[in-house]
Tab-separated table of C-alpha atoms in Angstrom:
chain	number	residue	atom	x	y	z
A	1	MET	CA	87.028	46.405	1.729
A	2	GLU	CA	88.246	42.855	1.647
A	3	SER	CA	90.872	41.705	4.141
A	4	VAL	CA	93.585	41.188	1.515
A	5	GLU	CA	92.828	44.499	-0.141
A	6	PHE	CA	92.826	46.206	3.301
A	7	GLU	CA	96.240	44.780	4.191
A	8	ALA	CA	97.678	46.045	0.900
A	9	TRP	CA	96.191	49.506	1.439
A	10	LEU	CA	97.449	49.613	5.031
A	11	GLY	CA	100.964	48.714	3.891
A	12	ARG	CA	100.985	51.481	1.265
A	13	MET	CA	99.692	54.030	3.799
A	14	SER	CA	102.255	53.028	6.417
A	15	SER	CA	105.071	53.384	3.895
A	16	SER	CA	103.767	56.767	2.854
A	17	PHE	CA	103.419	57.875	6.481
A	18	LEU	CA	107.033	56.911	7.239
A	19	SER	CA	108.229	58.986	4.310
A	20	LEU	CA	106.677	62.156	5.760
A	21	SER	CA	108.480	64.714	7.919
A	22	ASP	CA	107.627	65.007	11.626
A	23	ALA	CA	105.485	68.077	11.009
A	24	GLN	CA	103.582	66.308	8.211
A	25	ARG	CA	103.073	63.238	10.413
A	26	ASN	CA	101.580	65.435	13.143
A	27	VAL	CA	99.178	67.073	10.664
A	28	THR	CA	98.175	63.650	9.359
A	29	LEU	CA	97.449	62.386	12.911
A	30	ASP	CA	95.416	65.507	13.678
A	31	ARG	CA	93.314	64.921	10.551
A	32	LEU	CA	92.789	61.234	11.436
A	33	ILE	CA	91.864	61.988	15.055
A	34	ALA	CA	89.324	64.582	13.873
A	35	ALA	CA	87.731	61.914	11.717
A	36	CYS	CA	87.522	59.342	14.553
A	37	GLY	CA	84.342	58.422	16.335
A	38	PRO	CA	83.877	57.517	20.036
A	39	SER	CA	84.939	53.898	19.568
A	40	GLN	CA	88.182	54.869	17.832
A	41	LEU	CA	88.976	57.548	20.471
A	42	ARG	CA	88.546	55.028	23.317
A	43	HIS	CA	90.823	52.603	21.520
A	44	LEU	CA	93.376	55.370	20.931
A	45	SER	CA	93.293	56.407	24.622
A	46	THR	CA	93.958	52.843	25.776
A	47	LYS	CA	96.842	52.375	23.379
A	48	LEU	CA	98.459	55.739	24.243
A	49	GLU	CA	98.357	55.066	27.996
A	50	ALA	CA	100.093	51.720	27.518
A	51	LEU	CA	102.738	53.285	25.267
A	52	LEU	CA	103.409	56.489	27.223
A	53	LYS	CA	103.149	55.079	30.781
A	54	ARG	CA	105.158	51.941	30.276
A	55	ASP	CA	106.493	50.511	33.586
A	56	PHE	CA	110.207	50.208	32.852
A	57	LEU	CA	110.880	48.457	36.197
A	58	ARG	CA	108.724	45.589	34.975
A	59	LEU	CA	110.556	45.407	31.662
A	60	LEU	CA	114.190	45.773	32.779
A	61	PRO	CA	116.295	43.060	34.456
A	62	LEU	CA	116.607	43.492	38.230
A	63	GLU	CA	120.344	44.197	38.011
A	64	VAL	CA	119.665	47.130	35.678
A	65	CYS	CA	116.845	48.374	37.944
A	66	TYR	CA	119.162	48.366	40.957
A	67	HIS	CA	121.809	50.220	38.972
A	68	LEU	CA	119.313	52.937	37.975
A	69	LEU	CA	117.796	53.265	41.456
A	70	LYS	CA	121.159	53.711	43.180
A	71	TRP	CA	121.406	57.200	41.615
A	72	LEU	CA	118.308	58.354	43.523
A	73	ASP	CA	118.481	59.904	46.982
A	74	PRO	CA	116.739	58.012	49.830
A	75	ALA	CA	113.801	60.445	49.945
A	76	SER	CA	113.102	59.815	46.248
A	77	LEU	CA	113.425	56.065	46.808
A	78	LEU	CA	110.784	56.261	49.529
A	79	THR	CA	108.502	58.066	47.073
A	80	CYS	CA	109.130	55.287	44.530
A	81	CYS	CA	107.866	52.763	47.085
A	82	LEU	CA	104.412	54.386	46.799
A	83	VAL	CA	104.079	53.920	43.020
A	84	SER	CA	102.959	50.284	43.067
A	85	ARG	CA	103.538	46.965	44.772
A	86	THR	CA	106.013	46.036	42.051
A	87	TRP	CA	108.037	49.203	42.583
A	88	ASN	CA	107.911	48.763	46.353
A	89	LYS	CA	109.253	45.214	46.022
A	90	VAL	CA	112.063	46.267	43.670
A	91	VAL	CA	113.079	49.270	45.813
A	92	ASN	CA	113.076	47.119	48.953
A	93	GLY	CA	115.416	44.719	47.190
A	94	CYS	CA	118.117	47.384	46.768
A	95	SER	CA	119.994	46.256	49.892
A	96	GLN	CA	123.301	47.923	48.961
A	97	VAL	CA	121.532	51.196	48.173
A	98	TRP	CA	119.780	51.278	51.547
A	99	LEU	CA	122.905	50.085	53.355
A	100	GLY	CA	124.855	52.994	51.871
A	101	ALA	CA	122.088	55.419	52.815
A	102	CYS	CA	122.172	54.143	56.399
A	103	ARG	CA	125.928	54.595	56.610
A	104	GLU	CA	125.709	58.132	55.302
A	105	LEU	CA	122.961	59.051	57.747
A	106	GLY	CA	124.550	57.427	60.777
A	107	GLY	CA	122.624	54.177	60.942
A	108	CYS	CA	124.120	51.160	62.707
A	109	THR	CA	125.771	49.163	59.903
A	110	PRO	CA	128.271	46.388	60.733
A	111	ASP	CA	131.364	46.011	58.574
A	112	ASN	CA	130.081	42.794	56.999
A	113	GLY	CA	126.798	44.475	56.072
A	114	GLY	CA	124.682	42.361	58.417
A	115	PRO	CA	121.336	41.187	56.996
A	116	GLN	CA	121.164	41.322	53.198
A	117	ASP	CA	117.469	42.223	53.247
A	118	GLY	CA	116.957	45.661	51.691
A	119	HIS	CA	113.640	46.009	53.500
A	120	TYR	CA	115.493	45.719	56.834
A	121	TRP	CA	117.982	48.455	55.899
A	122	LYS	CA	115.165	50.660	54.617
A	123	ARG	CA	113.504	50.411	58.035
A	124	VAL	CA	116.828	51.279	59.693
A	125	TYR	CA	117.163	54.312	57.431
A	126	VAL	CA	113.629	55.524	58.134
A	127	HIS	CA	114.098	55.041	61.867
A	128	ALA	CA	117.493	56.812	61.899
A	129	SER	CA	116.137	59.766	59.916
A	130	GLN	CA	113.196	60.055	62.331
A	131	ARG	CA	115.517	60.053	65.322
A	132	LEU	CA	117.744	62.720	63.780
A	133	ARG	CA	114.715	64.918	63.110
A	134	GLN	CA	113.645	64.458	66.733
A	135	LEU	CA	117.140	65.382	67.929
A	136	HIS	CA	117.075	68.571	65.858
A	137	SER	CA	113.572	69.478	67.033
A	138	GLY	CA	114.233	68.703	70.717
A	139	LYS	CA	111.727	65.835	70.907
A	140	ALA	CA	114.094	62.866	71.141
A	141	PHE	CA	114.395	62.716	74.938
A	142	GLU	CA	112.254	62.735	78.054
A	143	THR	CA	113.227	63.618	81.630
A	144	SER	CA	112.361	62.231	85.048
A	145	VAL	CA	113.595	62.495	88.636
A	146	LEU	CA	114.580	59.924	91.286
A	147	MET	CA	114.057	60.989	94.906
A	148	GLY	CA	115.289	59.137	97.975
A	149	HIS	CA	118.681	60.385	99.176
A	150	SER	CA	118.969	62.979	101.949
A	151	ALA	CA	122.472	64.270	101.157
A	152	ARG	CA	124.769	64.876	98.199
A	153	VAL	CA	124.747	62.096	95.591
A	154	TYR	CA	128.312	61.775	94.333
A	155	ALA	CA	128.753	58.337	92.746
A	156	LEU	CA	126.638	56.874	89.949
A	157	TYR	CA	126.977	53.708	87.882
A	158	TYR	CA	124.622	52.292	85.231
A	159	ARG	CA	124.282	48.708	84.027
A	160	ASN	CA	121.548	46.764	82.181
A	161	GLY	CA	118.673	49.119	82.964
A	162	LEU	CA	119.703	49.602	86.606
A	163	LEU	CA	121.236	52.745	88.124
A	164	CYS	CA	123.223	52.635	91.370
A	165	THR	CA	123.771	55.826	93.371
A	166	GLY	CA	126.067	56.483	96.349
A	167	SER	CA	125.436	59.394	98.687
A	168	ASP	CA	126.914	61.322	101.596
A	169	ASP	CA	123.931	60.098	103.626
A	170	LEU	CA	126.010	56.893	103.908
A	171	SER	CA	123.757	54.857	101.679
A	172	ALA	CA	123.759	53.307	98.225
A	173	LYS	CA	120.564	52.680	96.296
A	174	LEU	CA	119.797	50.558	93.251
A	175	TRP	CA	117.072	51.919	90.955
A	176	ASP	CA	115.086	50.479	88.081
A	177	VAL	CA	115.364	53.290	85.524
A	178	LYS	CA	112.239	52.260	83.608
A	179	THR	CA	109.904	52.259	86.616
A	180	GLY	CA	111.791	54.713	88.849
A	181	GLN	CA	111.511	52.268	91.778
A	182	CYS	CA	114.265	51.726	94.347
A	183	ILE	CA	115.062	47.996	94.384
A	184	TYR	CA	117.747	47.865	97.101
A	185	GLY	CA	119.160	50.221	99.720
A	186	ILE	CA	122.350	49.564	101.692
A	187	GLN	CA	123.933	51.568	104.514
A	188	THR	CA	127.514	52.189	103.367
A	189	HIS	CA	130.392	54.615	103.823
A	190	THR	CA	130.732	57.788	101.728
A	191	CYS	CA	131.031	56.787	98.084
A	192	ALA	CA	133.369	58.368	95.544
A	193	ASP	CA	132.831	55.605	92.966
A	194	ILE	CA	130.739	52.450	92.684
A	195	LYS	CA	130.417	49.323	90.535
A	196	PHE	CA	127.867	46.526	90.865
A	197	ASP	CA	126.508	43.311	89.435
A	198	GLU	CA	123.464	41.213	90.312
A	199	HIS	CA	125.057	39.903	93.530
A	200	LYS	CA	127.358	42.567	94.936
A	201	LEU	CA	128.248	46.233	95.162
A	202	LEU	CA	131.832	47.567	95.117
A	203	THR	CA	132.472	51.029	96.568
A	204	ALA	CA	135.459	53.378	96.640
A	205	SER	CA	135.273	55.849	99.495
A	206	PHE	CA	136.544	59.208	100.676
A	207	ASP	CA	137.497	57.379	103.914
A	208	ASN	CA	140.543	55.872	102.066
A	209	THR	CA	139.036	52.370	101.806
A	210	LEU	CA	137.118	50.133	99.439
A	211	ALA	CA	134.351	47.717	100.330
A	212	CYS	CA	132.248	44.917	98.889
A	213	TRP	CA	128.572	44.685	99.895
A	214	ASP	CA	126.008	41.930	99.392
A	215	TRP	CA	122.664	42.983	97.910
A	216	ALA	CA	120.715	40.112	99.453
A	217	THR	CA	121.833	40.690	103.055
A	218	CYS	CA	122.661	44.431	102.745
A	219	THR	CA	125.903	43.795	104.652
A	220	ARG	CA	129.570	44.490	104.009
A	221	THR	CA	131.347	41.267	103.097
A	222	LYS	CA	134.867	42.591	102.368
A	223	HIS	CA	136.952	45.612	103.343
A	224	PHE	CA	140.077	46.747	101.471
A	225	LEU	CA	142.544	48.786	103.546
A	226	GLY	CA	145.796	50.306	102.347
A	227	HIS	CA	145.330	53.651	100.622
A	228	THR	CA	146.377	56.753	102.564
A	229	ALA	CA	143.975	59.180	100.874
A	230	ALA	CA	140.537	59.206	99.288
A	231	VAL	CA	139.873	56.468	96.722
A	232	PHE	CA	138.315	58.001	93.606
A	233	SER	CA	137.876	55.052	91.258
A	234	VAL	CA	137.308	51.299	91.362
A	235	ASP	CA	136.993	48.495	88.818
A	236	TYR	CA	136.992	44.707	89.125
A	237	SER	CA	136.947	41.370	87.311
A	238	ASP	CA	135.480	38.201	88.803
A	239	ASP	CA	137.239	36.095	86.164
A	240	LEU	CA	140.640	37.512	87.133
A	241	ASP	CA	139.772	37.628	90.861
A	242	LEU	CA	141.002	41.197	90.715
A	243	LEU	CA	139.978	44.586	92.064
A	244	VAL	CA	141.817	47.788	91.102
A	245	SER	CA	141.657	51.244	92.651
A	246	GLY	CA	142.958	54.757	92.027
A	247	SER	CA	143.522	57.232	94.848
A	248	ALA	CA	144.417	60.777	95.852
A	249	ASP	CA	147.617	59.288	97.313
A	250	PHE	CA	148.891	59.164	93.671
A	251	THR	CA	148.908	55.345	93.590
A	252	VAL	CA	147.059	52.547	91.862
A	253	LYS	CA	146.513	49.362	93.853
A	254	THR	CA	145.538	45.884	92.688
A	255	TRP	CA	143.762	43.567	95.141
A	256	SER	CA	142.610	39.983	95.326
A	257	LEU	CA	138.836	40.258	95.143
A	258	SER	CA	138.326	37.075	97.143
A	259	THR	CA	140.899	37.591	99.936
A	260	THR	CA	141.124	41.449	100.045
A	261	MET	CA	144.936	41.106	99.967
A	262	CYS	CA	146.788	43.972	98.284
A	263	LEU	CA	148.722	42.389	95.412
A	264	ASN	CA	150.582	45.399	94.106
A	265	THR	CA	150.963	49.153	94.510
A	266	LEU	CA	151.689	50.923	91.223
A	267	THR	CA	153.519	54.225	91.505
A	268	GLY	CA	154.370	56.806	88.895
A	269	HIS	CA	151.479	59.237	88.941
A	270	SER	CA	152.213	62.705	90.327
A	271	GLU	CA	148.544	63.749	90.555
A	272	TRP	CA	145.357	62.272	91.963
A	273	VAL	CA	144.409	59.081	90.105
A	274	THR	CA	140.808	59.816	89.138
A	275	LYS	CA	140.081	56.821	86.897
A	276	VAL	CA	141.125	53.165	86.708
A	277	LEU	CA	139.858	50.745	84.101
A	278	LEU	CA	140.443	47.040	83.478
A	279	GLN	CA	140.475	46.380	79.768
A	280	THR	CA	140.855	43.336	77.535
A	281	SER	CA	142.159	43.746	74.001
A	282	HIS	CA	140.664	41.756	71.128
A	283	VAL	CA	143.921	42.020	69.197
A	284	ASP	CA	147.225	40.426	70.198
A	285	SER	CA	149.835	42.960	71.255
A	286	LEU	CA	153.479	42.367	72.097
A	287	LEU	CA	153.233	45.058	74.743
A	288	HIS	CA	150.692	43.115	76.771
A	289	SER	CA	152.711	40.809	78.983
A	290	GLN	CA	149.744	39.180	80.745
A	291	GLY	CA	147.602	37.850	77.916
A	292	ASP	CA	145.384	40.586	76.542
A	293	ALA	CA	144.258	42.191	79.826
A	294	VAL	CA	145.787	45.451	81.000
A	295	LEU	CA	145.013	48.170	83.510
A	296	LEU	CA	144.585	51.815	82.537
A	297	SER	CA	144.853	54.656	85.030
A	298	ALA	CA	144.425	58.385	84.483
A	299	ASP	CA	145.294	61.565	86.311
A	300	LYS	CA	145.044	65.231	85.372
A	301	TYR	CA	147.817	65.044	82.748
A	302	GLU	CA	148.577	61.394	81.901
A	303	ILE	CA	147.103	58.008	81.143
A	304	LYS	CA	149.243	55.034	82.139
A	305	VAL	CA	148.908	51.465	80.866
A	306	TRP	CA	150.003	48.733	83.296
A	307	PRO	CA	150.513	44.967	82.968
A	308	LEU	CA	148.478	42.811	85.318
A	309	GLY	CA	151.425	40.769	86.558
A	310	ARG	CA	151.820	40.492	90.327
A	311	GLU	CA	155.533	41.232	90.526
A	312	ILE	CA	156.475	44.041	92.879
A	313	ASN	CA	157.434	47.439	91.401
A	314	CYS	CA	156.267	46.523	87.901
A	315	GLN	CA	156.761	49.212	85.295
A	316	CYS	CA	153.988	50.725	83.199
A	317	LEU	CA	153.823	49.647	79.574
A	318	GLN	CA	153.063	53.093	78.186
A	319	THR	CA	152.362	56.653	79.279
A	320	LEU	CA	149.952	58.665	77.137
A	321	SER	CA	149.856	62.448	77.387
A	322	VAL	CA	148.887	65.424	75.281
A	323	SER	CA	151.754	67.759	76.223
A	324	GLU	CA	155.162	66.996	77.715
A	325	ASP	CA	155.232	70.279	79.658
A	326	ARG	CA	151.818	69.504	81.229
A	327	SER	CA	150.277	72.637	79.816
A	328	ILE	CA	147.194	70.744	78.587
A	329	CYS	CA	144.894	68.979	81.057
A	330	LEU	CA	142.875	65.807	80.515
A	331	GLN	CA	139.265	65.543	81.575
A	332	PRO	CA	138.703	63.081	84.459
A	333	ARG	CA	137.061	60.454	82.268
A	334	LEU	CA	138.558	57.646	80.250
A	335	HIS	CA	136.962	55.485	77.535
A	336	CYS	CA	138.332	52.260	76.085
A	337	ASP	CA	136.490	49.660	74.014
A	338	GLY	CA	139.382	47.285	73.329
A	339	ARG	CA	140.287	49.090	70.102
A	340	PHE	CA	140.703	52.747	71.060
A	341	ILE	CA	141.593	54.782	74.125
A	342	VAL	CA	139.706	58.076	74.139
A	343	CYS	CA	139.860	61.031	76.493
A	344	ALA	CA	138.732	64.671	76.332
A	345	SER	CA	141.261	67.424	76.955
A	346	ASP	CA	141.816	71.170	76.717
A	347	LEU	CA	143.046	70.511	73.176
A	348	GLY	CA	140.050	68.454	72.032
A	349	ILE	CA	139.046	64.781	72.076
A	350	ILE	CA	142.168	62.605	71.869
A	351	GLN	CA	141.991	59.131	70.317
A	352	TRP	CA	144.783	56.540	70.612
A	353	ASP	CA	145.071	53.068	69.096
A	354	PHE	CA	144.770	50.561	71.944
A	355	THR	CA	146.990	47.944	70.291
A	356	ASN	CA	150.070	50.128	69.755
A	357	TYR	CA	149.191	53.288	71.747
A	358	GLN	CA	149.791	55.546	68.746
A	359	LEU	CA	147.910	58.846	68.549
A	360	LEU	CA	145.253	58.515	65.833
A	361	ARG	CA	143.560	61.902	65.806
A	362	VAL	CA	142.599	65.000	67.757
A	363	ILE	CA	138.977	66.060	67.300
A	364	ARG	CA	138.746	69.817	67.654
A	365	CYS	CA	135.178	71.100	67.815
A	366	THR	CA	135.561	74.698	68.990
A	367	ASP	CA	132.353	74.793	71.024
A	368	LEU	CA	133.132	71.546	72.870
A	369	ILE	CA	136.869	71.705	73.681
A	370	GLY	CA	137.715	71.020	77.315
A	371	LEU	CA	134.303	69.537	78.186
A	372	PRO	CA	133.680	66.113	79.769
A	373	LEU	CA	133.296	63.231	77.310
A	374	LEU	CA	130.371	60.988	78.291
A	375	GLY	CA	130.462	58.446	75.489
A	376	PHE	CA	132.360	57.745	72.269
A	377	GLY	CA	131.224	55.542	69.378
A	378	GLU	CA	131.939	54.952	65.715
A	379	VAL	CA	129.493	57.632	64.540
A	380	PHE	CA	128.660	59.936	67.461
A	381	ALA	CA	130.183	61.243	70.698
A	382	LEU	CA	128.152	62.506	73.668
A	383	ILE	CA	129.633	65.506	75.472
A	384	LEU	CA	128.479	67.347	78.591
A	385	HIS	CA	128.243	71.122	78.317
A	386	GLN	CA	127.510	73.359	81.299
A	387	ARG	CA	123.816	73.507	80.522
A	388	SER	CA	123.220	70.866	77.850
A	389	LEU	CA	124.003	67.450	76.407
A	390	CYS	CA	125.790	67.824	73.078
A	391	LEU	CA	125.882	65.265	70.278
A	392	LEU	CA	128.993	65.410	68.097
A	393	ASP	CA	129.094	63.858	64.626
A	394	LEU	CA	132.534	62.227	64.546
A	395	ARG	CA	132.600	61.992	60.741
A	396	SER	CA	132.257	65.722	60.151
A	397	GLU	CA	133.496	66.717	63.650
A	398	THR	CA	130.578	69.119	63.976
A	399	LEU	CA	127.910	69.667	66.624
A	400	LEU	CA	124.795	67.805	65.540
A	401	ALA	CA	122.250	68.512	68.298
A	402	SER	CA	121.930	69.513	71.956
A	403	TRP	CA	119.510	68.941	74.823
A	404	PRO	CA	119.048	71.460	77.672
A	405	LEU	CA	119.832	70.415	81.244
A	406	PRO	CA	118.910	71.946	84.605
A	407	CYS	CA	121.585	73.355	86.898
A	408	PHE	CA	123.158	70.083	88.055
A	409	ARG	CA	125.778	69.418	90.740
A	410	LYS	CA	129.275	69.777	89.289
A	411	SER	CA	132.258	67.615	90.223
A	412	LYS	CA	135.880	68.208	89.298
A	413	ARG	CA	136.477	64.456	89.288
A	414	GLY	CA	133.545	63.696	87.023
A	415	SER	CA	131.767	61.165	89.225
A	416	SER	CA	128.408	62.866	89.715
A	417	PHE	CA	127.131	62.286	86.163
A	418	LEU	CA	127.286	59.536	83.550
A	419	ALA	CA	125.986	58.281	80.238
A	420	GLY	CA	123.488	55.427	80.149
A	421	GLU	CA	123.132	53.194	77.103
A	422	THR	CA	125.871	53.994	74.585
A	423	ALA	CA	125.314	51.438	71.793
A	424	TRP	CA	123.444	54.074	69.763
A	425	LEU	CA	126.675	56.099	69.506
A	426	HIS	CA	127.797	53.482	66.938
A	427	GLY	CA	124.757	54.408	64.823
A	428	PHE	CA	120.985	54.130	65.044
A	429	GLY	CA	119.791	50.581	64.532
A	430	LYS	CA	116.806	48.501	65.497
A	431	ASP	CA	116.872	48.646	69.305
A	432	GLU	CA	119.842	50.800	70.332
A	433	ASP	CA	118.043	54.090	70.997
A	434	GLN	CA	116.004	53.288	74.073
A	435	GLY	CA	116.458	53.478	77.825
A	436	LEU	CA	118.727	55.807	79.781
A	437	VAL	CA	120.767	58.448	77.964
A	438	PHE	CA	122.183	60.483	80.874
A	439	ALA	CA	121.959	60.775	84.669
A	440	THR	CA	123.276	63.404	87.051
A	441	SER	CA	122.902	64.381	90.710
A	442	MET	CA	121.110	67.608	91.578
A	443	PRO	CA	121.639	70.181	94.372
A	444	ASP	CA	118.429	68.959	96.071
A	445	HIS	CA	119.962	65.421	96.351
A	446	SER	CA	117.717	64.019	93.596
A	447	ILE	CA	118.916	62.316	90.409
A	448	HIS	CA	117.936	63.841	87.053
A	449	LEU	CA	117.395	61.291	84.283
A	450	VAL	CA	117.313	61.795	80.521
A	451	THR	CA	115.799	58.877	78.591
A	452	TRP	CA	114.860	58.209	74.987
A	453	SER	CA	111.283	59.093	74.061
A	454	GLU	CA	109.018	56.434	72.601
A	455	ARG	CA	109.504	55.739	68.913
A	456	SER	CA	106.991	57.297	66.572
C-alpha cells in the first residue's frame, strides 16, 4: 500500500473507530491485538507504559506539584522520595509542607521559618519523629552515676556541659557530664544552693551565709553575712555587680558582688523564700522601674516581683498567687524566660505573662498536678513524678512519655534535683536533644544522671 493511500485508509479507520461505542472499541482492540505479531506487541507494550505511567511531577509546574503534595501526610511524602531522583528533589523542595509537619510533630521551628530549604526541614521532621518513637519505646535516654561525695548531696547546678554539686561533707565538686570526671573540688560550707561560672562558685548555705569561691585557688574570696536563718537560694549578675539571696528568715537580700555590702533587704514574704531569680525582659514594661531587669522571689504561696533600685524599703512591683486564701501551694521552683513566668502548683502549671503579670493559663494534667516542674518550653514541659520523668505536650496538655527513675533523695525545697539542657523543650531540632536531661542526688551520696542516647 502506497504512503498516500495508507494515510487515507488510516484516516477513514480512525474516524470509524471514533464513531464506535466503548464496548465496540474494546472488541476492535482485542481483534487487532490478536492479529499482532511479536514486533507489534513490543511496540504496543512500550507505548502503553509511556501512556499509563506518565510522571505527572515532570509535566506539571512546580507550584502545582507543591499544591498537590501538601495534601499528603509526612509518611506518604517520605515514600514519594523513594520513587525517583526527580520526585525526591520535588518533595525536598516543599519547604512549607515540611515546616508545617515539623510544627505539628513538635519540631523546633522559629517564628520566621528559619532556613527555607525543604530538605533541612525534612531532616528535622525525620529526626523529631525518631526521637518521639524512642521516647514512647523507652530508648531515648541513658543513665550513669557520679561518685565522690561522702555525705548528702543537696545542691546541684548545671551549665554548659558542667554539673556542680554541693554536699554536707563540706565540699563542692565540678563534674564534666560527658566524661564523668571531677574537674575541681573545693572545701566549702554546707550548701543549700549553688551557681557558678568559669572563674567562681557562689554558694548559699544552711549556716545563714553566702560565699564566693575561686576555682583556680580553691579558696573563699568573699563572705556575705546578714541573714538570720538558712539561705535557700542565690543568683547573681556580673554586669549588674549584684548578688541576690532568699532565706528562711522570710527576707530577700541584694548585695554588691564586688564589695559584699548588703544593698537592700526586701520584706513582705511570710514564708521561707525558696527561690530567687534575676531576670531581664526583652520587652519594655512600664512596671519595670530599673530598665528591664527585675528580681523574682518565691515562697510556698506567692511569687513577688521586685525592682532592682537600691532605695531602702522599696515596694514589690507585683505579687502573683494562685489563691487569696492560701489554700493552694506553689511548688518550690520558678521558671522565667523573659516572656513568661511559670510555676507548678496544687492546681496545675500556672503561666503568667512576664510583661504585664496577667494570668495566661492553667495547665491541668490530672496525673501531674502538684508535681515539681523541671523545665518549660514552647512545645514540651518536663515534670518530676515520684518514680519517673514525665514529658507533657503543652499543645494538647497530655502526658506524652515517661522515664523510670530509681528511689532518689527527696527535698521539700526542690534543690536536690534539676533539669539539664532544656532547649529541646521548644521542639526537636538539629542539635538540641543531646547532653544532660536530668540529675538528682541519691541516698548513697551519688548523683544519678539521665542523658540523651546517641542518635540513630
